[in-house]
Each structure stands twice: as C-alpha cells, then as structure tokens.
C-alpha cells in the first residue's frame, strides 16, 4: 500500500508546537518578528509572501512587510535590508527570490544579518550547514527532513537521490542528508540537467527527491519499487480552471504512486512544510537574539 504523505498535517503539528515557543518568548517580553521583502510583480511570489504573512499571524509572530517597485534602484533594496538589520523588533528577514535582474542576488544574500537570515542563504550560514554546525536550515530541505522523520523513513544507510542542484533546495538538502547524524547518514547522489542515464540513478533511490522545476517529468519508470518519493516541484501549468492554471509537481503522481511506498502530493506535501519551517527559524532566531531558551519541535 502506498502511503500518501500529508504535509498539511505535519505542518499543522509543527505550527502548534511553535505557538508554545512564541508564548515563552512573549512571557519574556519578546514578540518574534519576521520581515518579508518583495521586489517582484510575479503573481506566484506575491502569493507566497502573503501566505507567509498569514502564517505568522496564526502562530503569534508579528509580520513586517517591505515592498519595492521592480524598477527601483538596487541600492533601495540593500538599504531596506540594512534598516531591517538594525530594527530590534525584526528577528528574521526573508527577501523573496528571485529579485529583478538589475539586482545583485549575491549581494542581497550577503546583506542580511546572518543572525536574522531565516532562509539560511547567507554564505556564513551555508558554510555552517556544510560543516554540520547549522544555525538556520533552509526551509524546504528542513521541511523534507521533517516529513521523512514524521513517516519514519530511515535515511541512515539509504541511497538518497536528489534531482536538482539549486542553492535553495538541492545543494543544501544534499549537505543535510550526508551529515553524520540520525537525520542524515545517507549516501547522496545529486542529479541535474547534464546527468547521464538519469532514470537508472533515480530507480536506485530509496529516497528520491524531485526538485528540478520540470512539470511531471518523474514517472513510474524512474521510480524504484518501495521508494519514498518527495516532490518539491511547484509548477503552474495552463489548465481549464477558474484561475487558468493548475499546480503540478515534478513527479507524475498518478503513475509514480504505483511504485512508491510513500509519496508527497502537490499541493499538500512539501509546500506547507516550507512555510512551517520558516516560522520555526523565526522563533529560533528570536530566541537566539533575545537569549531566551525556546523549545523547538
Ligand atoms: N523563492 C523560492 N523559494 C524561496 C525560499 O525558500 N526563500 C526565498 N526567500 N525565496 C524563495
């Protein structure tokens, strides 16, 4: 029997636990604050940011929002980040990616104070993660780990195959799963657009993570019997719906579920976990900055 991994349920449990952490902080006079920064008119980015704000409200985190015109000078964005770095009511800063082409993305990532870098994208935090001393795990990879844990999917000794080598998902997840600890200890293969005989590699996976941004391209032929399939893809494809599109993952769910032991749906799999782990990092950030011990799920 294939088990469908319920990301909404796991994310709800995590949010519920975080509410306790927020109460601990508030009892110490600290209201955790998350700033979202949007310099984009991409509807998907706008939606993601407004969902993150609503999530904050649900668990008692104060949300701050900064919006810049897409044609504003890049300096305006760097200055806005500097202001948020200096604002003691803001414990976490998230600059929604991608930023416009005239903005230096690397400079943006470096501009965020590493203590407020709840995305875990600052080079100092990336370095810490690689050496196994992470401060903030990037939200999507961390969410994938929490899903595996919630469904008792063992990573120790497992062959984990990640399709996609982005800085947001593929690379940090590979680094987490290879760490010498209980939620790691996997043998990790990272595949990408130049990988030869991709299907042979994906079929050998005990844990297969699809994070390539290609709609439904992993089908049953590419999945080994009994594998755990984690679909990180969120692709908008044209469809005869009210919105004119539907969301599909990188995995052809109906075909792949025939082979998988566990599989995440899209939507309702990894997406809610990414959002929950952003709240997790924000609560952690507030605890670190205010020197308050907060129990994290
Ligand atoms: N764009 C797509 N995913 C992410 C993410 O996890 N964080 C930020 N800041 N931007 C994104």
PDB file of C-alpha atoms and ligand atoms in Angstrom:
ATOM      1  CA  UNK A   1       0.000   0.000   0.000  1.00  0.00           C
ATOM      2  CA  UNK A   2       1.316   3.374  -0.944  1.00  0.00           C
ATOM      3  CA  UNK A   3       1.151   5.905   1.837  1.00  0.00           C
ATOM      4  CA  UNK A   4       0.403   9.487   0.826  1.00  0.00           C
ATOM      5  CA  UNK A   5       2.490  11.832   2.946  1.00  0.00           C
ATOM      6  CA  UNK A   6       0.267  14.530   4.426  1.00  0.00           C
ATOM      7  CA  UNK A   7       2.358  17.693   4.557  1.00  0.00           C
ATOM      8  CA  UNK A   8      -0.548  19.764   5.813  1.00  0.00           C
ATOM      9  CA  UNK A   9      -0.952  17.547   8.885  1.00  0.00           C
ATOM     10  CA  UNK A  10       2.765  17.517   9.730  1.00  0.00           C
ATOM     11  CA  UNK A  11       2.983  21.284   9.196  1.00  0.00           C
ATOM     12  CA  UNK A  12      -0.021  21.820  11.494  1.00  0.00           C
ATOM     13  CA  UNK A  13       1.697  19.827  14.255  1.00  0.00           C
ATOM     14  CA  UNK A  14       4.831  21.929  13.867  1.00  0.00           C
ATOM     15  CA  UNK A  15       2.877  25.193  13.903  1.00  0.00           C
ATOM     16  CA  UNK A  16       1.012  24.072  17.025  1.00  0.00           C
ATOM     17  CA  UNK A  17       4.291  23.354  18.813  1.00  0.00           C
ATOM     18  CA  UNK A  18       5.710  26.699  17.698  1.00  0.00           C
ATOM     19  CA  UNK A  19       2.781  28.524  19.265  1.00  0.00           C
ATOM     20  CA  UNK A  20       4.149  27.336  22.632  1.00  0.00           C
ATOM     21  CA  UNK A  21       7.566  28.750  21.732  1.00  0.00           C
ATOM     22  CA  UNK A  22       6.015  32.084  20.834  1.00  0.00           C
ATOM     23  CA  UNK A  23       4.241  32.159  24.208  1.00  0.00           C
ATOM     24  CA  UNK A  24       7.539  31.502  26.004  1.00  0.00           C
ATOM     25  CA  UNK A  25       9.096  34.429  24.165  1.00  0.00           C
ATOM     26  CA  UNK A  26       6.155  36.727  24.856  1.00  0.00           C
ATOM     27  CA  UNK A  27       6.283  35.851  28.566  1.00  0.00           C
ATOM     28  CA  UNK A  28       9.843  37.199  28.417  1.00  0.00           C
ATOM     29  CA  UNK A  29       8.650  40.389  26.733  1.00  0.00           C
ATOM     30  CA  UNK A  30       9.768  39.384  23.233  1.00  0.00           C
ATOM     31  CA  UNK A  31       7.366  39.280  20.283  1.00  0.00           C
ATOM     32  CA  UNK A  32       9.078  37.436  17.439  1.00  0.00           C
ATOM     33  CA  UNK A  33       9.036  39.452  14.200  1.00  0.00           C
ATOM     34  CA  UNK A  34       9.510  38.374  10.601  1.00  0.00           C
ATOM     35  CA  UNK A  35      10.085  40.861   7.788  1.00  0.00           C
ATOM     36  CA  UNK A  36       9.217  39.847   4.249  1.00  0.00           C
ATOM     37  CA  UNK A  37      10.744  41.853   1.434  1.00  0.00           C
ATOM     38  CA  UNK A  38       9.200  41.709  -2.021  1.00  0.00           C
ATOM     39  CA  UNK A  39      10.715  43.258  -5.143  1.00  0.00           C
ATOM     40  CA  UNK A  40       8.732  41.422  -7.764  1.00  0.00           C
ATOM     41  CA  UNK A  41       5.394  41.521  -9.509  1.00  0.00           C
ATOM     42  CA  UNK A  42       5.403  37.803 -10.202  1.00  0.00           C
ATOM     43  CA  UNK A  43       1.984  36.595  -9.000  1.00  0.00           C
ATOM     44  CA  UNK A  44       3.466  33.408  -7.519  1.00  0.00           C
ATOM     45  CA  UNK A  45       5.979  35.408  -5.436  1.00  0.00           C
ATOM     46  CA  UNK A  46       3.212  37.768  -4.296  1.00  0.00           C
ATOM     47  CA  UNK A  47       1.093  34.789  -3.244  1.00  0.00           C
ATOM     48  CA  UNK A  48       3.976  33.132  -1.366  1.00  0.00           C
ATOM     49  CA  UNK A  49       4.697  36.316   0.574  1.00  0.00           C
ATOM     50  CA  UNK A  50       1.087  36.888   1.565  1.00  0.00           C
ATOM     51  CA  UNK A  51       0.764  33.256   2.703  1.00  0.00           C
ATOM     52  CA  UNK A  52       3.869  33.685   4.859  1.00  0.00           C
ATOM     53  CA  UNK A  53       2.330  36.771   6.472  1.00  0.00           C
ATOM     54  CA  UNK A  54      -0.884  34.890   7.250  1.00  0.00           C
ATOM     55  CA  UNK A  55       1.140  32.017   8.754  1.00  0.00           C
ATOM     56  CA  UNK A  56       2.902  34.456  11.072  1.00  0.00           C
ATOM     57  CA  UNK A  57      -0.378  35.796  12.350  1.00  0.00           C
ATOM     58  CA  UNK A  58      -1.632  32.288  13.079  1.00  0.00           C
ATOM     59  CA  UNK A  59       1.216  31.498  15.478  1.00  0.00           C
ATOM     60  CA  UNK A  60       1.577  34.969  17.009  1.00  0.00           C
ATOM     61  CA  UNK A  61       4.632  36.184  15.080  1.00  0.00           C
ATOM     62  CA  UNK A  62       4.495  39.854  14.110  1.00  0.00           C
ATOM     63  CA  UNK A  63       4.922  40.306  10.394  1.00  0.00           C
ATOM     64  CA  UNK A  64       6.542  43.322   8.795  1.00  0.00           C
ATOM     65  CA  UNK A  65       6.443  43.875   5.076  1.00  0.00           C
ATOM     66  CA  UNK A  66       8.565  45.933   2.716  1.00  0.00           C
ATOM     67  CA  UNK A  67       7.663  46.197  -0.941  1.00  0.00           C
ATOM     68  CA  UNK A  68       9.797  47.801  -3.632  1.00  0.00           C
ATOM     69  CA  UNK A  69       8.973  48.603  -7.248  1.00  0.00           C
ATOM     70  CA  UNK A  70      10.642  46.156  -9.596  1.00  0.00           C
ATOM     71  CA  UNK A  71      12.381  49.057 -11.369  1.00  0.00           C
ATOM     72  CA  UNK A  72      13.579  50.767  -8.176  1.00  0.00           C
ATOM     73  CA  UNK A  73      17.372  51.147  -7.864  1.00  0.00           C
ATOM     74  CA  UNK A  74      19.105  48.094  -6.404  1.00  0.00           C
ATOM     75  CA  UNK A  75      20.514  50.359  -3.669  1.00  0.00           C
ATOM     76  CA  UNK A  76      16.979  50.827  -2.338  1.00  0.00           C
ATOM     77  CA  UNK A  77      16.778  47.116  -1.648  1.00  0.00           C
ATOM     78  CA  UNK A  78      20.207  46.962   0.009  1.00  0.00           C
ATOM     79  CA  UNK A  79      19.228  50.000   2.148  1.00  0.00           C
ATOM     80  CA  UNK A  80      15.901  48.416   3.131  1.00  0.00           C
ATOM     81  CA  UNK A  81      17.738  45.278   4.284  1.00  0.00           C
ATOM     82  CA  UNK A  82      20.178  47.419   6.286  1.00  0.00           C
ATOM     83  CA  UNK A  83      17.256  49.152   8.018  1.00  0.00           C
ATOM     84  CA  UNK A  84      15.713  45.774   8.925  1.00  0.00           C
ATOM     85  CA  UNK A  85      19.089  44.518  10.211  1.00  0.00           C
ATOM     86  CA  UNK A  86      19.051  47.433  12.652  1.00  0.00           C
ATOM     87  CA  UNK A  87      15.420  47.047  13.727  1.00  0.00           C
ATOM     88  CA  UNK A  88      15.266  45.170  17.058  1.00  0.00           C
ATOM     89  CA  UNK A  89      11.607  44.195  16.539  1.00  0.00           C
ATOM     90  CA  UNK A  90      12.615  42.189  13.438  1.00  0.00           C
ATOM     91  CA  UNK A  91      14.261  38.831  14.219  1.00  0.00           C
ATOM     92  CA  UNK A  92      14.007  37.270  10.770  1.00  0.00           C
ATOM     93  CA  UNK A  93      14.341  38.717   7.273  1.00  0.00           C
ATOM     94  CA  UNK A  94      13.173  36.968   4.124  1.00  0.00           C
ATOM     95  CA  UNK A  95      13.861  38.544   0.748  1.00  0.00           C
ATOM     96  CA  UNK A  96      11.611  36.723  -1.700  1.00  0.00           C
ATOM     97  CA  UNK A  97      13.612  35.285  -4.606  1.00  0.00           C
ATOM     98  CA  UNK A  98      14.077  35.816  -7.456  1.00  0.00           C
ATOM     99  CA  UNK A  99      14.952  39.509  -7.387  1.00  0.00           C
ATOM    100  CA  UNK A 100      14.988  41.574 -10.622  1.00  0.00           C
ATOM    101  CA  UNK A 101      17.947  41.123 -12.984  1.00  0.00           C
ATOM    102  CA  UNK A 102      19.492  44.526 -12.155  1.00  0.00           C
ATOM    103  CA  UNK A 103      19.855  43.495  -8.502  1.00  0.00           C
ATOM    104  CA  UNK A 104      22.936  41.548  -7.436  1.00  0.00           C
ATOM    105  CA  UNK A 105      21.390  38.481  -5.788  1.00  0.00           C
ATOM    106  CA  UNK A 106      24.630  37.525  -4.055  1.00  0.00           C
ATOM    107  CA  UNK A 107      24.903  40.969  -2.547  1.00  0.00           C
ATOM    108  CA  UNK A 108      21.330  40.639  -1.265  1.00  0.00           C
ATOM    109  CA  UNK A 109      22.150  37.328   0.402  1.00  0.00           C
ATOM    110  CA  UNK A 110      25.278  38.796   1.998  1.00  0.00           C
ATOM    111  CA  UNK A 111      23.409  41.929   3.126  1.00  0.00           C
ATOM    112  CA  UNK A 112      21.068  40.093   5.501  1.00  0.00           C
ATOM    113  CA  UNK A 113      22.473  39.873   9.046  1.00  0.00           C
ATOM    114  CA  UNK A 114      23.365  36.162   9.438  1.00  0.00           C
ATOM    115  CA  UNK A 115      21.536  36.094  12.794  1.00  0.00           C
ATOM    116  CA  UNK A 116      18.339  37.236  11.022  1.00  0.00           C
ATOM    117  CA  UNK A 117      18.860  35.034   7.961  1.00  0.00           C
ATOM    118  CA  UNK A 118      15.852  32.746   8.439  1.00  0.00           C
ATOM    119  CA  UNK A 119      16.244  31.459   4.862  1.00  0.00           C
ATOM    120  CA  UNK A 120      19.717  30.156   5.723  1.00  0.00           C
ATOM    121  CA  UNK A 121      21.105  31.573   2.467  1.00  0.00           C
ATOM    122  CA  UNK A 122      23.891  33.834   3.826  1.00  0.00           C
ATOM    123  CA  UNK A 123      27.317  32.373   2.962  1.00  0.00           C
ATOM    124  CA  UNK A 124      28.179  32.180   6.679  1.00  0.00           C
ATOM    125  CA  UNK A 125      25.098  30.059   7.336  1.00  0.00           C
ATOM    126  CA  UNK A 126      25.685  27.919   4.243  1.00  0.00           C
ATOM    127  CA  UNK A 127      29.214  27.247   5.500  1.00  0.00           C
ATOM    128  CA  UNK A 128      27.953  26.302   8.953  1.00  0.00           C
ATOM    129  CA  UNK A 129      25.456  23.890   7.425  1.00  0.00           C
ATOM    130  CA  UNK A 130      28.119  22.202   5.309  1.00  0.00           C
ATOM    131  CA  UNK A 131      30.313  21.518   8.347  1.00  0.00           C
ATOM    132  CA  UNK A 132      27.349  20.167  10.347  1.00  0.00           C
ATOM    133  CA  UNK A 133      27.024  23.122  12.703  1.00  0.00           C
ATOM    134  CA  UNK A 134      23.922  24.696  11.229  1.00  0.00           C
ATOM    135  CA  UNK A 135      22.201  27.734  12.678  1.00  0.00           C
ATOM    136  CA  UNK A 136      19.226  28.019  10.302  1.00  0.00           C
ATOM    137  CA  UNK A 137      18.492  25.134   7.957  1.00  0.00           C
ATOM    138  CA  UNK A 138      16.958  26.348   4.690  1.00  0.00           C
ATOM    139  CA  UNK A 139      13.203  25.891   4.972  1.00  0.00           C
ATOM    140  CA  UNK A 140      12.433  23.490   2.135  1.00  0.00           C
ATOM    141  CA  UNK A 141      15.256  20.993   2.836  1.00  0.00           C
ATOM    142  CA  UNK A 142      14.468  21.138   6.546  1.00  0.00           C
ATOM    143  CA  UNK A 143      10.799  20.530   5.758  1.00  0.00           C
ATOM    144  CA  UNK A 144      11.747  17.476   3.693  1.00  0.00           C
ATOM    145  CA  UNK A 145      13.738  16.115   6.637  1.00  0.00           C
ATOM    146  CA  UNK A 146      10.790  16.653   8.975  1.00  0.00           C
ATOM    147  CA  UNK A 147       8.455  14.803   6.596  1.00  0.00           C
ATOM    148  CA  UNK A 148      10.829  11.837   6.416  1.00  0.00           C
ATOM    149  CA  UNK A 149      11.065  11.800  10.202  1.00  0.00           C
ATOM    150  CA  UNK A 150       7.279  12.034  10.646  1.00  0.00           C
ATOM    151  CA  UNK A 151       6.771   8.985   8.427  1.00  0.00           C
ATOM    152  CA  UNK A 152       9.677   7.007   9.938  1.00  0.00           C
ATOM    153  CA  UNK A 153      11.570   6.951   6.661  1.00  0.00           C
ATOM    154  CA  UNK A 154      15.117   5.977   7.591  1.00  0.00           C
ATOM    155  CA  UNK A 155      17.871   7.987   5.927  1.00  0.00           C
ATOM    156  CA  UNK A 156      20.721   6.164   7.656  1.00  0.00           C
ATOM    157  CA  UNK A 157      22.374   3.957   5.051  1.00  0.00           C
ATOM    158  CA  UNK A 158      19.734   4.895   2.466  1.00  0.00           C
ATOM    159  CA  UNK A 159      20.513   5.838  -1.116  1.00  0.00           C
ATOM    160  CA  UNK A 160      19.100   9.345  -1.461  1.00  0.00           C
ATOM    161  CA  UNK A 161      18.908  10.719  -4.988  1.00  0.00           C
ATOM    162  CA  UNK A 162      18.144  14.410  -5.437  1.00  0.00           C
ATOM    163  CA  UNK A 163      17.183  15.662  -8.883  1.00  0.00           C
ATOM    164  CA  UNK A 164      18.071  19.354  -8.960  1.00  0.00           C
ATOM    165  CA  UNK A 165      21.111  21.273  -7.750  1.00  0.00           C
ATOM    166  CA  UNK A 166      19.680  24.650  -6.744  1.00  0.00           C
ATOM    167  CA  UNK A 167      21.124  26.657  -3.878  1.00  0.00           C
ATOM    168  CA  UNK A 168      17.655  26.745  -2.297  1.00  0.00           C
ATOM    169  CA  UNK A 169      16.875  23.018  -2.305  1.00  0.00           C
ATOM    170  CA  UNK A 170      19.200  20.506  -3.993  1.00  0.00           C
ATOM    171  CA  UNK A 171      22.563  21.585  -2.614  1.00  0.00           C
ATOM    172  CA  UNK A 172      21.509  22.254   0.993  1.00  0.00           C
ATOM    173  CA  UNK A 173      19.431  19.069   1.147  1.00  0.00           C
ATOM    174  CA  UNK A 174      22.370  17.014  -0.124  1.00  0.00           C
ATOM    175  CA  UNK A 175      24.545  18.553   2.565  1.00  0.00           C
ATOM    176  CA  UNK A 176      21.997  17.819   5.280  1.00  0.00           C
ATOM    177  CA  UNK A 177      21.332  14.218   4.279  1.00  0.00           C
ATOM    178  CA  UNK A 178      25.025  13.387   4.156  1.00  0.00           C
ATOM    179  CA  UNK A 179      25.768  14.662   7.689  1.00  0.00           C
ATOM    180  CA  UNK A 180      26.962  12.147  10.247  1.00  0.00           C
ATOM    181  CA  UNK A 181      23.859  12.132  12.441  1.00  0.00           C
ATOM    182  CA  UNK A 182      20.486  10.434  12.807  1.00  0.00           C
ATOM    183  CA  UNK A 183      18.599  12.533  10.276  1.00  0.00           C
ATOM    184  CA  UNK A 184      21.462  12.161   7.786  1.00  0.00           C
ATOM    185  CA  UNK A 185      23.898   9.299   7.174  1.00  0.00           C
ATOM    186  CA  UNK A 186      22.526   8.793   3.662  1.00  0.00           C
ATOM    187  CA  UNK A 187      24.549   8.099   0.554  1.00  0.00           C
ATOM    188  CA  UNK A 188      23.611  11.073  -1.576  1.00  0.00           C
ATOM    189  CA  UNK A 189      23.605  11.470  -5.336  1.00  0.00           C
ATOM    190  CA  UNK A 190      22.779  14.865  -6.849  1.00  0.00           C
ATOM    191  CA  UNK A 191      21.486  14.684 -10.418  1.00  0.00           C
ATOM    192  CA  UNK A 192      20.939  17.584 -12.797  1.00  0.00           C
ATOM    193  CA  UNK A 193      20.347  18.549 -16.394  1.00  0.00           C
ATOM    194  CA  UNK A 194      23.685  17.101 -17.541  1.00  0.00           C
ATOM    195  CA  UNK A 195      23.324  13.779 -15.712  1.00  0.00           C
ATOM    196  CA  UNK A 196      23.610  10.764 -17.993  1.00  0.00           C
ATOM    197  CA  UNK A 197      21.149   7.906 -17.670  1.00  0.00           C
ATOM    198  CA  UNK A 198      19.101   9.760 -15.103  1.00  0.00           C
ATOM    199  CA  UNK A 199      16.435   7.043 -14.884  1.00  0.00           C
ATOM    200  CA  UNK A 200      18.981   4.400 -13.833  1.00  0.00           C
ATOM    201  CA  UNK A 201      20.069   6.661 -10.985  1.00  0.00           C
ATOM    202  CA  UNK A 202      16.589   7.626  -9.827  1.00  0.00           C
ATOM    203  CA  UNK A 203      15.428   3.986  -9.928  1.00  0.00           C
ATOM    204  CA  UNK A 204      18.197   3.073  -7.494  1.00  0.00           C
ATOM    205  CA  UNK A 205      16.962   5.565  -4.907  1.00  0.00           C
ATOM    206  CA  UNK A 206      15.482   4.581  -1.564  1.00  0.00           C
ATOM    207  CA  UNK A 207      14.601   8.251  -1.118  1.00  0.00           C
ATOM    208  CA  UNK A 208      14.001  10.174  -4.331  1.00  0.00           C
ATOM    209  CA  UNK A 209      13.663  13.950  -4.146  1.00  0.00           C
ATOM    210  CA  UNK A 210      12.457  15.786  -7.238  1.00  0.00           C
ATOM    211  CA  UNK A 211      13.490  19.439  -7.219  1.00  0.00           C
ATOM    212  CA  UNK A 212      14.213  20.290 -10.825  1.00  0.00           C
ATOM    213  CA  UNK A 213      11.293  22.578 -11.682  1.00  0.00           C
ATOM    214  CA  UNK A 214      10.105  20.415 -14.578  1.00  0.00           C
ATOM    215  CA  UNK A 215       6.407  19.523 -14.520  1.00  0.00           C
ATOM    216  CA  UNK A 216       5.626  15.829 -14.010  1.00  0.00           C
ATOM    217  CA  UNK A 217       8.801  14.524 -15.543  1.00  0.00           C
ATOM    218  CA  UNK A 218       9.461  11.788 -12.973  1.00  0.00           C
ATOM    219  CA  UNK A 219       7.150   8.896 -13.771  1.00  0.00           C
ATOM    220  CA  UNK A 220       6.802   5.286 -12.634  1.00  0.00           C
ATOM    221  CA  UNK A 221       9.641   4.189 -14.950  1.00  0.00           C
ATOM    222  CA  UNK A 222      12.032   6.372 -12.966  1.00  0.00           C
ATOM    223  CA  UNK A 223      10.927   5.171  -9.512  1.00  0.00           C
ATOM    224  CA  UNK A 224      12.208   2.030  -7.801  1.00  0.00           C
ATOM    225  CA  UNK A 225       9.693  -0.268  -6.099  1.00  0.00           C
ATOM    226  CA  UNK A 226       9.195   0.749  -2.469  1.00  0.00           C
ATOM    227  CA  UNK A 227      10.927   4.109  -2.757  1.00  0.00           C
ATOM    228  CA  UNK A 228       9.947   7.224  -0.850  1.00  0.00           C
ATOM    229  CA  UNK A 229       9.229   9.974  -3.358  1.00  0.00           C
ATOM    230  CA  UNK A 230       9.384  13.594  -2.237  1.00  0.00           C
ATOM    231  CA  UNK A 231       8.135  16.124  -4.770  1.00  0.00           C
ATOM    232  CA  UNK A 232       9.461  19.643  -4.245  1.00  0.00           C
ATOM    233  CA  UNK A 233       8.196  20.936  -7.601  1.00  0.00           C
ATOM    234  CA  UNK A 234       5.536  23.620  -7.805  1.00  0.00           C
ATOM    235  CA  UNK A 235       4.819  24.280 -11.465  1.00  0.00           C
ATOM    236  CA  UNK A 236       1.982  26.370 -12.825  1.00  0.00           C
ATOM    237  CA  UNK A 237       0.638  24.756 -15.979  1.00  0.00           C
ATOM    238  CA  UNK A 238      -2.181  26.070 -18.152  1.00  0.00           C
ATOM    239  CA  UNK A 239      -5.477  24.408 -17.319  1.00  0.00           C
ATOM    240  CA  UNK A 240      -9.171  24.883 -17.814  1.00  0.00           C
ATOM    241  CA  UNK A 241      -9.737  26.125 -14.259  1.00  0.00           C
ATOM    242  CA  UNK A 242     -11.042  29.374 -12.813  1.00  0.00           C
ATOM    243  CA  UNK A 243      -7.502  30.714 -12.452  1.00  0.00           C
ATOM    244  CA  UNK A 244      -6.440  29.426 -15.855  1.00  0.00           C
ATOM    245  CA  UNK A 245      -3.727  27.229 -14.387  1.00  0.00           C
ATOM    246  CA  UNK A 246      -3.173  24.360 -12.011  1.00  0.00           C
ATOM    247  CA  UNK A 247      -0.238  23.444  -9.794  1.00  0.00           C
ATOM    248  CA  UNK A 248       1.628  20.258 -10.587  1.00  0.00           C
ATOM    249  CA  UNK A 249       4.795  18.829  -9.141  1.00  0.00           C
ATOM    250  CA  UNK A 250       7.923  17.459 -10.778  1.00  0.00           C
ATOM    251  CA  UNK A 251       6.510  13.968 -10.299  1.00  0.00           C
ATOM    252  CA  UNK A 252       3.759  12.362 -12.336  1.00  0.00           C
ATOM    253  CA  UNK A 253       1.877  11.490  -9.159  1.00  0.00           C
ATOM    254  CA  UNK A 254      -0.671   9.028 -10.550  1.00  0.00           C
ATOM    255  CA  UNK A 255       1.955   6.909 -12.251  1.00  0.00           C
ATOM    256  CA  UNK A 256       4.699   7.180  -9.609  1.00  0.00           C
ATOM    257  CA  UNK A 257       2.384   6.258  -6.732  1.00  0.00           C
ATOM    258  CA  UNK A 258       2.053   2.763  -8.227  1.00  0.00           C
ATOM    259  CA  UNK A 259       5.710   2.103  -7.385  1.00  0.00           C
ATOM    260  CA  UNK A 260       6.359   4.237  -4.304  1.00  0.00           C
ATOM    261  CA  UNK A 261       5.921   3.175  -0.675  1.00  0.00           C
ATOM    262  CA  UNK A 262       5.485   6.811   0.377  1.00  0.00           C
ATOM    263  CA  UNK A 263       4.843   9.807  -1.848  1.00  0.00           C
ATOM    264  CA  UNK A 264       4.072  13.501  -1.352  1.00  0.00           C
ATOM    265  CA  UNK A 265       1.230  15.124  -3.285  1.00  0.00           C
ATOM    266  CA  UNK A 266       1.330  18.598  -4.873  1.00  0.00           C
ATOM    267  CA  UNK A 267      -0.203  20.632  -3.389  1.00  0.00           C
ATOM    268  CA  UNK A 268      -0.256  19.462   0.236  1.00  0.00           C
ATOM    269  CA  UNK A 269       3.160  17.852   0.513  1.00  0.00           C
ATOM    270  CA  UNK A 270       6.379  19.847   0.788  1.00  0.00           C
ATOM    271  CA  UNK A 271       4.813  23.314   0.295  1.00  0.00           C
ATOM    272  CA  UNK A 272       3.166  23.625   3.728  1.00  0.00           C
ATOM    273  CA  UNK A 273       6.353  22.308   5.324  1.00  0.00           C
ATOM    274  CA  UNK A 274       8.473  25.042   3.763  1.00  0.00           C
ATOM    275  CA  UNK A 275       6.158  27.620   5.283  1.00  0.00           C
ATOM    276  CA  UNK A 276       6.136  25.917   8.696  1.00  0.00           C
ATOM    277  CA  UNK A 277       9.936  25.745   8.797  1.00  0.00           C
ATOM    278  CA  UNK A 278      10.155  29.476   8.102  1.00  0.00           C
ATOM    279  CA  UNK A 279       8.128  30.032  11.285  1.00  0.00           C
ATOM    280  CA  UNK A 280      10.429  27.564  13.060  1.00  0.00           C
ATOM    281  CA  UNK A 281      13.504  29.546  12.015  1.00  0.00           C
ATOM    282  CA  UNK A 282      11.870  32.823  13.029  1.00  0.00           C
ATOM    283  CA  UNK A 283      11.048  31.535  16.517  1.00  0.00           C
ATOM    284  CA  UNK A 284      14.589  30.156  16.776  1.00  0.00           C
ATOM    285  CA  UNK A 285      16.012  33.496  15.609  1.00  0.00           C
ATOM    286  CA  UNK A 286      14.017  35.425  18.208  1.00  0.00           C
ATOM    287  CA  UNK A 287      15.202  33.045  20.938  1.00  0.00           C
ATOM    288  CA  UNK A 288      18.840  33.408  19.890  1.00  0.00           C
ATOM    289  CA  UNK A 289      18.679  37.196  19.628  1.00  0.00           C
ATOM    290  CA  UNK A 290      16.782  37.701  22.894  1.00  0.00           C
ATOM    291  CA  UNK A 291      18.782  34.996  24.702  1.00  0.00           C
ATOM    292  CA  UNK A 292      15.627  33.090  25.633  1.00  0.00           C
ATOM    293  CA  UNK A 293      15.591  29.280  25.674  1.00  0.00           C
ATOM    294  CA  UNK A 294      12.807  28.146  23.351  1.00  0.00           C
ATOM    295  CA  UNK A 295      11.783  24.504  22.887  1.00  0.00           C
ATOM    296  CA  UNK A 296      11.609  23.759  19.160  1.00  0.00           C
ATOM    297  CA  UNK A 297       9.741  20.820  17.594  1.00  0.00           C
TER     298      UNK A 297
HETATM  299  N1  LIG B   1      11.839  31.668  -3.695  1.00  0.00           N
HETATM  300  C1  LIG B   1      11.538  30.360  -3.839  1.00  0.00           C
HETATM  301  N2  LIG B   1      11.777  29.682  -2.698  1.00  0.00           N
HETATM  302  C2  LIG B   1      12.236  30.582  -1.809  1.00  0.00           C
HETATM  303  C3  LIG B   1      12.651  30.481  -0.443  1.00  0.00           C
HETATM  304  O1  LIG B   1      12.668  29.414   0.176  1.00  0.00           O
HETATM  305  N3  LIG B   1      13.047  31.648   0.127  1.00  0.00           N
HETATM  306  C4  LIG B   1      13.067  32.841  -0.548  1.00  0.00           C
HETATM  307  N4  LIG B   1      13.495  33.911   0.095  1.00  0.00           N
HETATM  308  N5  LIG B   1      12.702  32.955  -1.801  1.00  0.00           N
HETATM  309  C5  LIG B   1      12.271  31.841  -2.431  1.00  0.00           C
END
